[in-house]
mmCIF file of C-alpha atoms in Angstrom:
data_model
loop_
_atom_site.group_PDB
_atom_site.id
_atom_site.type_symbol
_atom_site.label_atom_id
_atom_site.label_comp_id
_atom_site.label_asym_id
_atom_site.label_seq_id
_atom_site.Cartn_x
_atom_site.Cartn_y
_atom_site.Cartn_z
ATOM 1 C CA MET A 1 7.747 1.285 -27.957
ATOM 2 C CA TYR A 2 5.478 -0.637 -25.708
ATOM 3 C CA LEU A 3 4.782 1.309 -22.552
ATOM 4 C CA PHE A 4 3.262 0.880 -19.098
ATOM 5 C CA THR A 5 2.626 3.490 -16.398
ATOM 6 C CA SER A 6 2.188 3.343 -12.579
ATOM 7 C CA GLU A 7 1.692 6.446 -10.026
ATOM 8 C CA VAL A 8 2.392 6.663 -6.245
ATOM 9 C CA VAL A 9 1.384 9.086 -3.831
ATOM 10 C CA SER A 10 2.947 10.137 -0.597
ATOM 11 C CA PRO A 11 1.634 9.398 3.207
ATOM 12 C CA GLY A 12 1.154 13.415 2.883
ATOM 13 C CA HIS A 13 -1.470 13.041 0.163
ATOM 14 C CA PRO A 14 -4.963 13.413 1.803
ATOM 15 C CA ASP A 15 -6.185 10.120 0.654
ATOM 16 C CA LYS A 16 -2.977 8.456 2.116
ATOM 17 C CA CYS A 17 -3.379 10.640 5.551
ATOM 18 C CA ALA A 18 -7.429 9.271 5.469
ATOM 19 C CA ASP A 19 -5.634 5.607 5.113
ATOM 20 C CA ILE A 20 -2.877 6.449 7.821
ATOM 21 C CA ILE A 21 -5.332 7.630 10.278
ATOM 22 C CA ALA A 22 -7.983 5.039 9.809
ATOM 23 C CA ASP A 23 -4.920 2.537 10.403
ATOM 24 C CA SER A 24 -3.667 4.191 13.522
ATOM 25 C CA ILE A 25 -6.974 3.658 15.190
ATOM 26 C CA VAL A 26 -6.663 -0.194 14.005
ATOM 27 C CA ASP A 27 -3.106 -0.340 15.524
ATOM 28 C CA LYS A 28 -4.221 1.345 18.947
ATOM 29 C CA ILE A 29 -7.291 -0.948 19.410
ATOM 30 C CA LEU A 30 -4.985 -4.418 18.418
ATOM 31 C CA THR A 31 -2.165 -3.408 20.489
ATOM 32 C CA GLU A 32 -4.359 -3.271 23.494
ATOM 33 C CA ASP A 33 -7.115 -5.768 22.459
ATOM 34 C CA PRO A 34 -5.895 -8.376 19.962
ATOM 35 C CA ASN A 35 -9.635 -9.647 19.688
ATOM 36 C CA GLY A 36 -10.847 -6.273 18.562
ATOM 37 C CA ARG A 37 -12.902 -5.918 15.550
ATOM 38 C CA VAL A 38 -12.127 -2.654 13.440
ATOM 39 C CA ALA A 39 -13.760 -1.272 10.420
ATOM 40 C CA SER A 40 -13.627 2.656 10.666
ATOM 41 C CA GLU A 41 -13.682 4.947 7.699
ATOM 42 C CA VAL A 42 -12.016 8.468 7.800
ATOM 43 C CA PHE A 43 -12.847 11.355 5.563
ATOM 44 C CA VAL A 44 -10.331 14.507 5.367
ATOM 45 C CA ALA A 45 -11.835 17.637 4.037
ATOM 46 C CA GLY A 46 -10.675 21.312 4.434
ATOM 47 C CA LYS A 47 -10.057 21.244 8.505
ATOM 48 C CA ASN A 48 -12.286 18.613 9.197
ATOM 49 C CA VAL A 49 -11.674 14.859 10.050
ATOM 50 C CA ILE A 50 -14.546 12.498 9.986
ATOM 51 C CA ILE A 51 -14.241 9.185 11.680
ATOM 52 C CA GLY A 52 -17.147 6.752 10.844
ATOM 53 C CA GLY A 53 -17.842 3.185 11.048
ATOM 54 C CA GLU A 54 -17.889 0.496 13.497
ATOM 55 C CA ILE A 55 -15.785 -0.950 16.350
ATOM 56 C CA ASN A 56 -16.150 -3.597 18.939
ATOM 57 C CA SER A 57 -13.488 -3.861 21.651
ATOM 58 C CA LYS A 58 -12.580 -4.003 25.185
ATOM 59 C CA VAL A 59 -10.855 -0.568 24.221
ATOM 60 C CA ASN A 60 -13.128 2.189 24.690
ATOM 61 C CA LEU A 61 -11.776 5.129 22.903
ATOM 62 C CA SER A 62 -12.942 8.720 24.090
ATOM 63 C CA TYR A 63 -13.466 11.631 21.937
ATOM 64 C CA HIS A 64 -9.893 13.099 23.026
ATOM 65 C CA ASP A 65 -8.369 9.575 22.367
ATOM 66 C CA TYR A 66 -9.412 9.749 18.592
ATOM 67 C CA GLU A 67 -8.736 13.560 18.249
ATOM 68 C CA GLY A 68 -5.094 12.694 19.556
ATOM 69 C CA ILE A 69 -4.594 9.843 17.360
ATOM 70 C CA VAL A 70 -5.702 12.038 14.322
ATOM 71 C CA LYS A 71 -3.390 15.013 15.493
ATOM 72 C CA ASP A 72 -0.468 12.661 16.108
ATOM 73 C CA ALA A 73 -0.801 10.960 12.891
ATOM 74 C CA LEU A 74 -0.977 14.157 10.923
ATOM 75 C CA ALA A 75 1.727 15.530 12.710
ATOM 76 C CA HIS A 76 4.048 12.357 11.957
ATOM 77 C CA ILE A 77 3.173 12.676 8.127
ATOM 78 C CA GLY A 78 4.374 16.052 8.237
ATOM 79 C CA TYR A 79 1.396 18.459 9.028
ATOM 80 C CA ASP A 80 3.020 19.678 12.126
ATOM 81 C CA GLY A 81 3.037 23.237 11.955
ATOM 82 C CA LYS A 82 6.781 23.598 11.141
ATOM 83 C CA SER A 83 6.421 24.475 7.524
ATOM 84 C CA LYS A 84 6.841 27.564 5.937
ATOM 85 C CA PHE A 85 3.560 27.311 4.109
ATOM 86 C CA THR A 86 0.638 29.548 5.300
ATOM 87 C CA LYS A 87 -2.724 28.344 6.917
ATOM 88 C CA ALA A 88 -4.327 29.026 3.855
ATOM 89 C CA GLN A 89 -1.893 26.935 1.950
ATOM 90 C CA CYS A 90 -1.883 23.835 4.033
ATOM 91 C CA LEU A 91 -3.389 21.975 6.836
ATOM 92 C CA HIS A 92 -1.959 23.134 10.174
ATOM 93 C CA PRO A 93 -2.460 21.084 13.406
ATOM 94 C CA ASP A 94 -4.111 23.652 15.838
ATOM 95 C CA ASP A 95 -6.913 24.095 13.155
ATOM 96 C CA ILE A 96 -8.212 20.641 12.761
ATOM 97 C CA GLU A 97 -11.653 19.464 13.881
ATOM 98 C CA VAL A 98 -12.328 16.127 14.411
ATOM 99 C CA LYS A 99 -15.874 14.387 14.577
ATOM 100 C CA VAL A 100 -16.354 11.018 15.510
ATOM 101 C CA CYS A 101 -19.446 8.821 14.207
ATOM 102 C CA ILE A 102 -18.579 5.473 15.539
ATOM 103 C CA ASN A 103 -21.079 2.161 16.163
ATOM 104 C CA GLN A 104 -20.613 -1.211 17.212
ATOM 105 C CA GLN A 105 -19.987 -3.965 14.573
ATOM 106 C CA SER A 106 -23.367 -5.822 13.780
ATOM 107 C CA PRO A 107 -23.983 -8.994 15.988
ATOM 108 C CA ASP A 108 -24.897 -10.808 12.900
ATOM 109 C CA ILE A 109 -21.403 -10.403 11.630
ATOM 110 C CA ASN A 110 -19.809 -11.601 14.859
ATOM 111 C CA GLN A 111 -21.591 -14.849 15.222
ATOM 112 C CA GLY A 112 -20.157 -15.807 11.968
ATOM 113 C CA VAL A 113 -16.456 -14.354 12.591
ATOM 114 C CA ASP A 114 -15.948 -15.796 16.115
ATOM 115 C CA GLN A 115 -16.638 -19.551 16.153
ATOM 116 C CA GLU A 116 -16.806 -22.051 19.018
ATOM 117 C CA ASP A 117 -13.844 -24.188 17.683
ATOM 118 C CA GLY A 118 -11.571 -20.920 17.925
ATOM 119 C CA GLU A 119 -11.513 -20.893 14.186
ATOM 120 C CA ILE A 120 -12.177 -17.251 12.470
ATOM 121 C CA GLY A 121 -15.092 -16.955 9.887
ATOM 122 C CA ALA A 122 -14.362 -14.301 7.048
ATOM 123 C CA GLY A 123 -15.414 -11.069 8.410
ATOM 124 C CA ASP A 124 -17.124 -10.338 4.712
ATOM 125 C CA GLN A 125 -17.692 -12.069 1.263
ATOM 126 C CA GLY A 126 -15.360 -11.259 -1.323
ATOM 127 C CA ILE A 127 -12.284 -11.801 -3.924
ATOM 128 C CA MET A 128 -8.596 -10.820 -3.464
ATOM 129 C CA PHE A 129 -5.650 -10.616 -5.739
ATOM 130 C CA GLY A 130 -2.014 -10.955 -4.987
ATOM 131 C CA PHE A 131 0.682 -10.648 -7.410
ATOM 132 C CA ALA A 132 4.423 -11.354 -7.963
ATOM 133 C CA SER A 133 6.975 -10.409 -10.828
ATOM 134 C CA CYS A 134 10.597 -10.865 -11.414
ATOM 135 C CA GLU A 135 10.969 -7.416 -12.935
ATOM 136 C CA ALA A 136 12.340 -6.000 -9.841
ATOM 137 C CA ASP A 137 14.212 -6.964 -6.590
ATOM 138 C CA GLU A 138 11.139 -6.825 -4.547
ATOM 139 C CA TYR A 139 9.272 -9.290 -6.824
ATOM 140 C CA MET A 140 6.801 -6.326 -7.919
ATOM 141 C CA PRO A 141 6.449 -4.616 -11.296
ATOM 142 C CA ALA A 142 8.966 -2.209 -12.210
ATOM 143 C CA ALA A 143 6.850 1.073 -12.837
ATOM 144 C CA ILE A 144 5.471 0.971 -9.294
ATOM 145 C CA THR A 145 8.596 -0.049 -7.725
ATOM 146 C CA TYR A 146 10.606 2.959 -9.186
ATOM 147 C CA ALA A 147 7.781 5.346 -8.458
ATOM 148 C CA ARG A 148 7.778 4.234 -4.801
ATOM 149 C CA MET A 149 11.361 4.943 -4.921
ATOM 150 C CA LEU A 150 11.134 8.473 -5.992
ATOM 151 C CA SER A 151 7.930 9.179 -3.838
ATOM 152 C CA ASP A 152 9.818 7.750 -0.734
ATOM 153 C CA LYS A 153 13.245 10.035 -1.810
ATOM 154 C CA VAL A 154 11.368 13.515 -2.650
ATOM 155 C CA TYR A 155 9.268 12.564 0.767
ATOM 156 C CA LYS A 156 11.907 12.258 3.047
ATOM 157 C CA PHE A 157 13.770 15.447 1.746
ATOM 158 C CA ALA A 158 10.236 17.260 2.203
ATOM 159 C CA LYS A 159 9.988 16.308 5.571
ATOM 160 C CA ALA A 160 13.489 17.183 6.663
ATOM 161 C CA ASN A 161 13.236 20.327 5.034
ATOM 162 C CA PRO A 162 9.926 21.913 5.723
ATOM 163 C CA ASP A 163 11.088 25.461 4.800
ATOM 164 C CA LYS A 164 11.361 24.117 0.954
ATOM 165 C CA LEU A 165 8.744 21.551 0.077
ATOM 166 C CA GLY A 166 5.331 20.275 1.403
ATOM 167 C CA VAL A 167 4.701 16.828 1.998
ATOM 168 C CA ASP A 168 1.734 16.190 -0.572
ATOM 169 C CA ILE A 169 3.365 14.550 -3.600
ATOM 170 C CA LYS A 170 2.753 12.257 -6.350
ATOM 171 C CA THR A 171 5.152 10.569 -8.550
ATOM 172 C CA GLN A 172 4.600 8.592 -11.890
ATOM 173 C CA VAL A 173 6.752 6.216 -13.846
ATOM 174 C CA THR A 174 6.488 5.088 -17.546
ATOM 175 C CA ILE A 175 8.522 1.915 -18.389
ATOM 176 C CA ASP A 176 9.055 1.135 -22.150
ATOM 177 C CA TYR A 177 9.376 -2.626 -22.609
ATOM 178 C CA GLY A 178 10.135 -2.136 -26.182
ATOM 179 C CA THR A 179 8.119 -4.929 -27.247
ATOM 180 C CA LYS A 180 5.058 -6.883 -26.112
ATOM 181 C CA ASP A 181 6.684 -10.020 -25.742
ATOM 182 C CA ASN A 182 9.151 -8.246 -23.731
ATOM 183 C CA PHE A 183 6.297 -6.754 -21.306
ATOM 184 C CA GLU A 184 4.701 -10.406 -21.039
ATOM 185 C CA ASN A 185 8.128 -11.847 -20.353
ATOM 186 C CA CYS A 186 9.137 -9.237 -17.713
ATOM 187 C CA ARG A 187 12.091 -7.504 -19.341
ATOM 188 C CA PRO A 188 11.634 -3.705 -19.062
ATOM 189 C CA GLN A 189 14.207 -1.789 -21.184
ATOM 190 C CA SER A 190 14.172 1.625 -20.020
ATOM 191 C CA ILE A 191 12.305 4.429 -18.020
ATOM 192 C CA HIS A 192 10.546 6.425 -20.695
ATOM 193 C CA THR A 193 9.015 8.937 -18.569
ATOM 194 C CA ILE A 194 9.046 10.319 -14.959
ATOM 195 C CA VAL A 195 6.473 12.864 -13.462
ATOM 196 C CA VAL A 196 7.192 14.412 -9.962
ATOM 197 C CA SER A 197 4.998 16.956 -8.412
ATOM 198 C CA ALA A 198 5.781 18.297 -5.011
ATOM 199 C CA PRO A 199 4.663 21.370 -3.333
ATOM 200 C CA CYS A 200 7.440 24.174 -2.760
ATOM 201 C CA VAL A 201 6.952 27.364 -0.945
ATOM 202 C CA GLU A 202 5.989 30.390 -2.771
ATOM 203 C CA SER A 203 9.215 31.979 -2.563
ATOM 204 C CA MET A 204 10.966 29.250 -4.486
ATOM 205 C CA HIS A 205 11.209 30.044 -7.966
ATOM 206 C CA ILE A 206 10.328 27.320 -10.520
ATOM 207 C CA ASP A 207 13.728 26.662 -11.872
ATOM 208 C CA GLU A 208 15.119 26.264 -8.108
ATOM 209 C CA LEU A 209 12.440 23.861 -7.477
ATOM 210 C CA ARG A 210 13.210 21.831 -10.767
ATOM 211 C CA ALA A 211 16.898 21.672 -10.106
ATOM 212 C CA LEU A 212 16.166 20.536 -6.486
ATOM 213 C CA ILE A 213 13.941 17.671 -7.488
ATOM 214 C CA GLN A 214 15.950 16.654 -10.493
ATOM 215 C CA GLY A 215 19.082 16.227 -8.087
ATOM 216 C CA LEU A 216 16.978 13.968 -6.078
ATOM 217 C CA ILE A 217 15.757 12.076 -9.054
ATOM 218 C CA ASP A 218 19.230 11.441 -9.744
ATOM 219 C CA ASP A 219 20.229 10.410 -6.173
ATOM 220 C CA THR A 220 17.438 7.930 -5.947
ATOM 221 C CA GLY A 221 19.497 4.837 -6.907
ATOM 222 C CA LEU A 222 17.106 4.019 -10.090
ATOM 223 C CA PRO A 223 19.029 1.205 -12.167
ATOM 224 C CA LYS A 224 21.658 2.698 -14.298
ATOM 225 C CA GLU A 225 20.768 -0.001 -17.209
ATOM 226 C CA LEU A 226 17.229 1.605 -17.058
ATOM 227 C CA TYR A 227 17.436 5.465 -16.219
ATOM 228 C CA ASN A 228 19.439 7.636 -18.675
ATOM 229 C CA LYS A 229 19.046 11.190 -17.418
ATOM 230 C CA GLU A 230 19.520 12.451 -21.059
ATOM 231 C CA LYS A 231 17.059 10.169 -22.585
ATOM 232 C CA THR A 232 14.309 9.641 -19.807
ATOM 233 C CA ILE A 233 11.329 12.418 -20.471
ATOM 234 C CA ILE A 234 10.993 14.213 -17.076
ATOM 235 C CA TYR A 235 8.476 16.427 -15.920
ATOM 236 C CA ILE A 236 8.864 18.279 -12.545
ATOM 237 C CA ASN A 237 5.739 20.344 -11.307
ATOM 238 C CA PRO A 238 4.361 20.344 -14.946
ATOM 239 C CA THR A 239 1.758 23.220 -14.280
ATOM 240 C CA GLY A 240 4.453 25.479 -13.239
ATOM 241 C CA ARG A 241 2.959 26.128 -9.817
ATOM 242 C CA TYR A 242 2.272 23.847 -6.851
ATOM 243 C CA VAL A 243 1.924 25.771 -3.780
ATOM 244 C CA ASN A 244 -1.673 24.964 -2.136
ATOM 245 C CA HIS A 245 -1.979 21.292 -1.118
ATOM 246 C CA SER A 246 -3.024 19.400 1.645
ATOM 247 C CA ALA A 247 -6.749 18.541 2.659
ATOM 248 C CA LEU A 248 -7.360 22.342 2.570
ATOM 249 C CA HIS A 249 -7.298 21.873 -1.325
ATOM 250 C CA ASP A 250 -8.179 18.267 -2.164
ATOM 251 C CA SER A 251 -10.175 16.099 0.344
ATOM 252 C CA GLY A 252 -9.179 12.649 1.194
ATOM 253 C CA LEU A 253 -11.213 9.392 1.708
ATOM 254 C CA THR A 254 -10.087 5.921 3.063
ATOM 255 C CA GLY A 255 -9.368 3.169 0.659
ATOM 256 C CA ARG A 256 -9.421 5.513 -2.507
ATOM 257 C CA LYS A 257 -5.627 4.330 -3.345
ATOM 258 C CA LEU A 258 -6.017 0.910 -3.968
ATOM 259 C CA ILE A 259 -3.840 0.692 -7.204
ATOM 260 C CA VAL A 260 -1.188 2.748 -5.504
ATOM 261 C CA ASP A 261 -1.476 0.283 -2.319
ATOM 262 C CA SER A 262 -1.013 -2.702 -4.406
ATOM 263 C CA PHE A 263 0.280 -3.206 -7.708
ATOM 264 C CA GLY A 264 -0.020 -0.102 -9.793
ATOM 265 C CA GLY A 265 -2.489 -1.351 -12.150
ATOM 266 C CA TYR A 266 -0.366 -4.210 -13.571
ATOM 267 C CA ALA A 267 -2.632 -6.753 -11.921
ATOM 268 C CA PRO A 268 -6.154 -7.272 -10.916
ATOM 269 C CA ILE A 269 -7.465 -6.077 -7.463
ATOM 270 C CA GLY A 270 -10.477 -7.595 -5.393
ATOM 271 C CA GLY A 271 -11.828 -3.971 -5.019
ATOM 272 C CA GLY A 272 -12.078 -3.791 -1.302
ATOM 273 C CA ALA A 273 -9.592 -1.482 0.835
ATOM 274 C CA GLN A 274 -6.975 -2.754 3.431
ATOM 275 C CA SER A 275 -6.814 0.266 5.679
ATOM 276 C CA SER A 276 -9.124 0.494 8.414
ATOM 277 C CA LYS A 277 -9.978 -3.202 8.860
ATOM 278 C CA ASP A 278 -9.041 -5.641 11.225
ATOM 279 C CA TYR A 279 -7.293 -9.014 10.234
ATOM 280 C CA THR A 280 -10.918 -10.658 10.029
ATOM 281 C CA LYS A 281 -11.698 -8.591 7.085
ATOM 282 C CA VAL A 282 -10.394 -10.451 4.183
ATOM 283 C CA ASP A 283 -9.977 -7.547 1.997
ATOM 284 C CA ARG A 284 -6.891 -7.262 4.038
ATOM 285 C CA SER A 285 -5.540 -10.580 5.130
ATOM 286 C CA GLY A 286 -6.609 -12.295 1.897
ATOM 287 C CA LEU A 287 -4.622 -9.826 0.038
ATOM 288 C CA TYR A 288 -1.688 -10.439 2.256
ATOM 289 C CA ALA A 289 -1.954 -14.322 1.913
ATOM 290 C CA ALA A 290 -2.352 -14.109 -1.911
ATOM 291 C CA ARG A 291 0.554 -11.631 -2.221
ATOM 292 C CA TYR A 292 2.530 -14.297 -0.161
ATOM 293 C CA ILE A 293 1.974 -17.217 -2.410
ATOM 294 C CA ALA A 294 2.425 -15.482 -5.566
ATOM 295 C CA LYS A 295 5.969 -14.189 -4.334
ATOM 296 C CA ASN A 296 7.134 -17.525 -3.290
ATOM 297 C CA ILE A 297 6.139 -19.010 -6.519
ATOM 298 C CA VAL A 298 8.127 -16.617 -8.449
ATOM 299 C CA ALA A 299 10.922 -16.432 -6.166
ATOM 300 C CA ALA A 300 11.133 -20.468 -6.309
ATOM 301 C CA GLY A 301 11.830 -20.027 -10.130
ATOM 302 C CA LEU A 302 8.497 -21.474 -11.688
ATOM 303 C CA ALA A 303 7.365 -18.745 -13.034
ATOM 304 C CA LYS A 304 8.097 -15.146 -14.079
ATOM 305 C CA LYS A 305 5.016 -13.608 -12.938
ATOM 306 C CA CYS A 306 1.762 -14.910 -11.115
ATOM 307 C CA ILE A 307 -1.175 -13.727 -10.069
ATOM 308 C CA VAL A 308 -3.393 -15.615 -7.102
ATOM 309 C CA GLN A 309 -6.929 -15.318 -6.535
ATOM 310 C CA ILE A 310 -8.756 -16.174 -3.184
ATOM 311 C CA SER A 311 -12.385 -15.787 -2.409
ATOM 312 C CA TYR A 312 -14.104 -15.882 0.676
ATOM 313 C CA ALA A 313 -18.100 -16.415 1.989
ATOM 314 C CA ILE A 314 -18.959 -14.419 4.978
ATOM 315 C CA GLY A 315 -18.635 -16.393 8.247
ATOM 316 C CA VAL A 316 -17.152 -19.198 6.463
ATOM 317 C CA ALA A 317 -13.194 -19.992 7.256
ATOM 318 C CA LYS A 318 -12.292 -22.196 4.046
ATOM 319 C CA PRO A 319 -12.133 -19.942 0.675
ATOM 320 C CA THR A 320 -14.668 -20.765 -1.632
ATOM 321 C CA SER A 321 -11.962 -20.684 -4.202
ATOM 322 C CA VAL A 322 -8.242 -20.619 -5.001
ATOM 323 C CA SER A 323 -6.562 -20.298 -8.444
ATOM 324 C CA VAL A 324 -2.970 -19.389 -9.712
ATOM 325 C CA ASP A 325 -2.513 -17.832 -13.104
ATOM 326 C CA THR A 326 1.306 -17.701 -14.085
ATOM 327 C CA MET A 327 -0.081 -15.939 -17.429
ATOM 328 C CA GLY A 328 2.091 -17.946 -19.438
ATOM 329 C CA THR A 329 5.558 -17.685 -18.220
ATOM 330 C CA GLN A 330 5.690 -21.000 -16.003
ATOM 331 C CA ILE A 331 8.485 -23.224 -16.494
ATOM 332 C CA ALA A 332 8.203 -26.372 -18.846
ATOM 333 C CA GLY A 333 6.118 -29.246 -17.523
ATOM 334 C CA LEU A 334 4.048 -27.316 -14.850
ATOM 335 C CA ASP A 335 0.796 -25.982 -15.273
ATOM 336 C CA ASP A 336 -1.702 -23.692 -13.185
ATOM 337 C CA ASP A 337 -3.867 -26.557 -12.446
ATOM 338 C CA LYS A 338 -1.104 -28.191 -10.651
ATOM 339 C CA LEU A 339 -0.279 -25.250 -8.936
ATOM 340 C CA SER A 340 -3.564 -24.274 -7.909
ATOM 341 C CA ASN A 341 -4.133 -27.677 -6.428
ATOM 342 C CA PHE A 342 -0.786 -27.488 -4.706
ATOM 343 C CA VAL A 343 -1.679 -24.012 -2.848
ATOM 344 C CA MET A 344 -5.015 -25.593 -1.634
ATOM 345 C CA GLN A 345 -3.712 -28.715 -0.413
ATOM 346 C CA ASN A 346 -0.467 -27.064 1.353
ATOM 347 C CA PHE A 347 -1.871 -23.606 2.828
ATOM 348 C CA PRO A 348 -5.186 -23.473 4.697
ATOM 349 C CA LEU A 349 -5.852 -19.933 3.778
ATOM 350 C CA THR A 350 -8.333 -19.738 6.726
ATOM 351 C CA PRO A 351 -8.305 -16.327 8.328
ATOM 352 C CA ARG A 352 -7.149 -17.813 11.666
ATOM 353 C CA TRP A 353 -4.194 -19.410 9.707
ATOM 354 C CA ILE A 354 -3.277 -16.225 8.057
ATOM 355 C CA THR A 355 -3.502 -14.090 11.049
ATOM 356 C CA GLN A 356 -1.034 -16.539 13.064
ATOM 357 C CA LYS A 357 1.322 -17.027 10.216
ATOM 358 C CA PHE A 358 2.029 -13.263 9.883
ATOM 359 C CA GLY A 359 0.993 -12.157 13.417
ATOM 360 C CA LEU A 360 -2.046 -9.816 12.098
ATOM 361 C CA ASP A 361 -3.411 -9.625 15.539
ATOM 362 C CA LYS A 362 0.118 -8.323 17.237
ATOM 363 C CA PRO A 363 1.004 -5.110 15.169
ATOM 364 C CA SER A 364 3.864 -3.511 17.294
ATOM 365 C CA LYS A 365 6.998 -1.272 16.606
ATOM 366 C CA ASP A 366 9.114 -4.500 16.419
ATOM 367 C CA THR A 367 6.893 -6.281 13.776
ATOM 368 C CA PHE A 368 5.117 -3.780 11.598
ATOM 369 C CA LEU A 369 2.199 -1.154 12.252
ATOM 370 C CA TYR A 370 -0.595 -1.052 10.100
ATOM 371 C CA ALA A 371 -0.165 2.701 9.780
ATOM 372 C CA LYS A 372 3.303 2.289 8.408
ATOM 373 C CA VAL A 373 2.009 -0.285 5.880
ATOM 374 C CA ALA A 374 -0.515 2.234 5.015
ATOM 375 C CA ALA A 375 1.929 4.854 4.495
ATOM 376 C CA LYS A 376 4.441 2.615 2.372
ATOM 377 C CA GLY A 377 1.948 0.709 0.456
ATOM 378 C CA GLN A 378 0.428 -3.076 1.516
ATOM 379 C CA VAL A 379 2.707 -5.257 -0.661
ATOM 380 C CA GLY A 380 5.940 -4.816 -1.825
ATOM 381 C CA ASN A 381 8.195 -4.029 1.453
ATOM 382 C CA ALA A 382 10.456 -6.812 2.364
ATOM 383 C CA LYS A 383 10.041 -5.889 5.962
ATOM 384 C CA TYR A 384 6.384 -6.933 6.192
ATOM 385 C CA PRO A 385 5.587 -10.440 7.492
ATOM 386 C CA TRP A 386 3.759 -11.353 4.508
ATOM 387 C CA GLU A 387 6.670 -10.826 2.207
ATOM 388 C CA LYS A 388 8.952 -13.520 3.601
ATOM 389 C CA LEU A 389 10.294 -16.199 1.373
ATOM 390 C CA ASP A 390 9.937 -18.986 3.632
ATOM 391 C CA SER A 391 7.761 -21.201 1.261
ATOM 392 C CA ILE A 392 10.265 -21.675 -1.632
ATOM 393 C CA ASP A 393 11.672 -24.989 -0.718
ATOM 394 C CA LEU A 394 8.268 -26.182 -0.510
ATOM 395 C CA PHE A 395 7.452 -24.929 -4.048
ATOM 396 C CA LYS A 396 10.461 -26.166 -5.232
ATOM 397 C CA THR A 397 9.020 -29.644 -4.503
ATOM 398 C CA LEU A 398 7.199 -29.530 -7.477
ATOM 399 C CA LEU A 399 10.330 -29.408 -9.498
ATOM 400 C CA ALA A 400 11.340 -33.056 -8.436
#
């Protein structure tokens, strides 16, 4: 055996609640002021939601505006008071208390970001990593792909059946590659272990809960060549009881689920969160650009998997470095030096270029909303603009 594991949390997890609230604020600001600057952190603990950070925008939100954003976001997640859990067991909307501690963004940052020639300087220094793999249709590693599928399946059922399940859900998938060589060359052999933890109402017996979740697992659509119900090890609520949940029993903080948001631990991450930040913050826009490049390289057939690193200096538009690492899986005759130089020559990768390429200053229901991205994961969803495969032909010119 050669095993690799990734986990996922649902939108109802307290850390994800914090991310979704923070990005709901970003959506509110940018839909009314595309030039708004936002970096608002959220802490969820017990019945309290604390919003802090910096905002500089033409949109002046009142305390009641923030309170409305918080309660609407939590209700959409599933904390809407319709569940059969008591107020001692999970968060209820009429109990929420909101505190707002928002300041103006420093003018020291503004002078470097908004430049006279219309260019956008990076909102901070930092490093970002994008990754892609041929292991799954989404060009993502297998473990996090299937953990997300399971999370989505159980969460959807929980929202539709608040008399049975709560929305604070965690899933985990272990992939068996058989050998290290299979792992390095993107050849998963089987789903070795599945873990699902989902809160259930106190009246539901654990055997009933496990039968219910097992049915959802079987109906998720996991690849038949990898998932065998009789051979896969399955743990469902392994402690035997999971009733108390939500921020009442586990606090949440913006940016604490970076591995869940990205590549499930399969590839490096830059360390900076995406949620809560506008597009000038390269922790967000740089990740999207790096993922886009890596995905198009793999989709073009140039490598089985690919890591792209980009780095920036605060107030400087052009990246300080760009590198491509295909981890030894590139096609014959192509090396990472050539790929790195090709990317630098053909993709400007300034914050303004990234913003215009993906429409990051114009979130909407017709394109994408940052709050939905926070709920689903920052990468790996084909509906996101930065997941488009529109540079495949450009990369294929390297084959000529």
